[in-house]
Amino acid sequence: MIKISILKTMEYYSLLVILVLGLAIIFGIYATITTVASKLSDKQRWEIRGKHTDITLPLRLQAYERMCLFLERIAPNNLLIRLVPSAMSALELQQILLHEIREEYNHNVAQQMYISSNAWEQVTNAMNEMVAVINQASTEVAADSPPADLAKKIFSHVIEREVQPSAHALKVLKEEIRTLF
C-alpha cells in the first residue's frame, strides 16, 4: 500500500511538473509574441512618423518663412517706405497702413496651423502693437496733415519703445526654427 501511495505521489508530482513546464512554455511563447508584436508596432509608428515629417516639415518651414516675411513687411521702416508715397494725407496714410496690415495678416492666417501657439501669439501681438502705434500716432497729427508727419510720429513712437513691435516675434520664430534642426 505504501508503494501505491508513493507511485500516486510520483504521478501527481510528474503531472505537476508537466503542468508547470507547460505553463512556463505558454508564458514564454506569449511573451515572445507580444514583444515581437510591440516591436513591429513601434517600427510602423516610426515609419509613419517619418513619412508624416517628410510631408509636414516643408510646410512648417514655409509657414515660419511666411510669418517672418509678414513681420518684416509690417515693420515700421518697411511699411512706411512702401506706403507713404501713395497717401495724400495723414488720415489716408493711416487707413492705407491699417488696411495693408490687415490684408497681410488675413493672407497668412492659415499659417497658424503649422507654427506653435506661442509663435502665433507673438505674431498676433506684434501686429496688434503695430496697429496701436499707428492709431496712437494718428491721434497726435491732424487728419489733413501731410503723410510724412504721421510717418515721423510713428517712427518716434517706435523709437520710444525698447523693442520694435515685430522684433520680439521674429526672435521667437527664429528660435523655434532652430529647434527644428
Coordinates of C-alpha atoms in Angstrom, one line a residue:
M1 CA 0.0 0.0 0.0
I2 CA 2.9 2.3 0.7
K3 CA 4.2 1.5 -2.8
I4 CA 0.9 2.5 -4.3
S5 CA 0.8 5.8 -2.4
I6 CA 4.4 6.6 -3.4
L7 CA 3.5 5.8 -7.0
K8 CA 0.5 8.0 -6.9
T9 CA 2.5 10.8 -5.3
M10 CA 5.1 10.5 -8.0
E11 CA 2.4 10.6 -10.6
Y12 CA 1.0 13.8 -9.1
Y13 CA 4.4 15.2 -8.8
S14 CA 5.1 14.3 -12.5
L15 CA 1.8 15.8 -13.5
L16 CA 2.5 18.9 -11.6
V17 CA 6.0 19.3 -13.2
I18 CA 4.5 18.8 -16.6
L19 CA 1.8 21.3 -15.8
V20 CA 4.3 23.9 -14.6
L21 CA 6.6 23.3 -17.6
G22 CA 3.6 23.7 -19.9
L23 CA 2.6 26.9 -18.3
A24 CA 6.2 28.2 -18.5
I25 CA 6.3 27.3 -22.2
I26 CA 2.9 29.0 -22.9
F27 CA 4.1 32.1 -20.9
G28 CA 7.3 32.2 -22.9
I29 CA 5.5 31.9 -26.2
Y30 CA 3.1 34.7 -25.1
A31 CA 5.9 37.0 -24.0
T32 CA 7.8 36.4 -27.3
I33 CA 4.8 37.1 -29.4
T34 CA 3.8 40.3 -27.5
T35 CA 7.4 41.5 -27.7
V36 CA 7.7 40.9 -31.4
A37 CA 4.2 42.5 -32.0
S38 CA 5.2 45.5 -29.9
K39 CA 8.5 46.0 -31.9
L40 CA 6.6 45.7 -35.2
S41 CA 4.1 48.2 -34.0
D42 CA 6.8 50.6 -32.9
K43 CA 8.6 50.2 -36.2
Q44 CA 5.3 51.0 -38.1
R45 CA 4.8 54.1 -35.9
W46 CA 8.3 55.4 -36.7
E47 CA 7.8 54.8 -40.4
I48 CA 4.5 56.7 -40.3
R49 CA 6.1 59.5 -38.3
G50 CA 9.0 59.7 -40.8
K51 CA 6.6 59.9 -43.7
H52 CA 4.5 62.5 -41.8
T53 CA 7.6 64.5 -41.1
D54 CA 8.7 64.4 -44.7
I55 CA 5.3 65.9 -45.6
T56 CA 4.9 68.4 -42.8
L57 CA 8.4 69.7 -42.4
P58 CA 8.4 71.7 -45.6
L59 CA 5.0 73.1 -44.8
R60 CA 6.2 74.1 -41.4
L61 CA 9.3 75.7 -42.7
Q62 CA 7.2 77.6 -45.3
A63 CA 4.9 78.8 -42.6
Y64 CA 7.8 80.1 -40.5
E65 CA 9.2 81.7 -43.6
R66 CA 5.9 83.4 -44.5
M67 CA 5.4 84.7 -40.9
C68 CA 9.0 86.1 -40.9
L69 CA 8.2 87.9 -44.1
F70 CA 4.9 89.1 -42.7
L71 CA 6.7 90.6 -39.7
E72 CA 9.3 92.2 -41.9
R73 CA 6.6 93.7 -44.1
I74 CA 4.7 95.3 -41.2
A75 CA 7.9 96.6 -39.6
P76 CA 7.5 100.4 -39.5
N77 CA 10.5 101.2 -41.7
N78 CA 9.4 98.8 -44.5
L79 CA 5.7 99.6 -44.2
L80 CA 6.2 103.4 -44.3
I81 CA 8.7 103.4 -47.1
R82 CA 6.4 101.3 -49.2
L83 CA 3.2 103.2 -48.5
V84 CA 3.9 106.9 -47.6
P85 CA 4.2 107.9 -51.3
S86 CA 0.7 106.5 -52.1
A87 CA -1.1 108.7 -49.5
M88 CA -2.3 112.3 -49.8
S89 CA -3.0 113.0 -46.1
A90 CA -2.2 111.6 -42.7
L91 CA -5.7 110.1 -42.4
E92 CA -5.4 108.4 -45.8
L93 CA -2.0 107.0 -44.8
Q94 CA -3.4 105.7 -41.5
Q95 CA -6.2 103.9 -43.5
I96 CA -3.7 102.5 -46.0
L97 CA -1.4 101.3 -43.3
L98 CA -4.1 99.6 -41.3
H99 CA -5.6 98.1 -44.5
E100 CA -2.2 96.8 -45.6
I101 CA -1.5 95.2 -42.2
R102 CA -5.0 93.5 -42.1
E103 CA -4.6 92.2 -45.6
E104 CA -1.1 90.8 -44.9
Y105 CA -2.4 89.2 -41.7
N106 CA -5.5 87.7 -43.4
H107 CA -3.4 86.4 -46.2
N108 CA -1.2 84.5 -43.7
V109 CA -3.8 83.5 -41.1
A110 CA -3.8 79.8 -42.2
Q111 CA -0.1 79.5 -41.3
Q112 CA -1.0 79.2 -37.6
M113 CA -1.7 75.5 -38.2
Y114 CA 2.0 74.9 -38.8
I115 CA 3.6 77.1 -36.1
S116 CA 3.4 76.8 -32.4
S117 CA 0.7 78.6 -30.4
N118 CA 3.4 80.7 -28.7
A119 CA 4.8 81.8 -32.1
W120 CA 1.4 82.6 -33.5
E121 CA 0.6 84.6 -30.3
Q122 CA 3.8 86.6 -30.7
V123 CA 3.0 87.3 -34.4
T124 CA -0.5 88.5 -33.5
N125 CA 0.8 90.6 -30.6
A126 CA 3.3 92.2 -33.0
M127 CA 0.6 93.1 -35.4
N128 CA -1.7 94.5 -32.7
E129 CA 1.2 96.6 -31.3
M130 CA 1.9 98.0 -34.8
V131 CA -1.8 98.8 -35.2
A132 CA -1.8 100.5 -31.8
V133 CA 1.3 102.5 -32.7
I134 CA -0.3 103.7 -35.9
N135 CA -3.6 104.6 -34.2
Q136 CA -1.8 106.4 -31.3
A137 CA 0.4 108.4 -33.7
S138 CA -2.6 109.3 -35.8
T139 CA -4.3 110.9 -32.8
E140 CA -1.4 113.3 -32.5
V141 CA -1.5 114.5 -36.1
A142 CA -4.2 116.4 -37.9
A143 CA -6.1 114.3 -40.4
D144 CA -5.3 116.6 -43.2
S145 CA -1.6 116.9 -42.4
P146 CA 0.9 115.6 -44.9
P147 CA 1.5 111.8 -44.7
A148 CA 5.2 112.4 -43.8
D149 CA 4.1 114.0 -40.5
L150 CA 2.2 110.8 -39.5
A151 CA 5.2 108.7 -40.6
K152 CA 7.5 110.8 -38.3
K153 CA 5.1 110.3 -35.4
I154 CA 5.0 106.6 -36.0
F155 CA 8.8 106.4 -36.1
S156 CA 9.1 108.5 -32.9
H157 CA 6.6 106.1 -31.1
V158 CA 8.6 103.1 -32.3
I159 CA 11.9 104.6 -31.2
E160 CA 10.5 105.3 -27.7
R161 CA 9.9 101.6 -27.3
E162 CA 12.9 99.4 -26.3
V163 CA 11.9 96.8 -28.9
Q164 CA 10.2 97.2 -32.2
P165 CA 6.8 95.6 -32.4
S166 CA 7.9 92.8 -34.7
A167 CA 11.4 92.2 -33.3
H168 CA 10.4 90.0 -30.4
A169 CA 8.1 87.9 -32.6
L170 CA 10.9 87.5 -35.2
K171 CA 13.2 86.3 -32.4
V172 CA 10.7 83.7 -31.2
L173 CA 10.2 82.4 -34.8
K174 CA 13.9 82.1 -35.4
E175 CA 14.4 80.3 -32.1
E176 CA 11.7 77.8 -33.0
I177 CA 13.1 77.2 -36.4
R178 CA 16.5 76.4 -34.9
T179 CA 14.8 73.8 -32.7
L180 CA 13.6 72.0 -35.8
F181 CA 17.2 71.4 -37.0

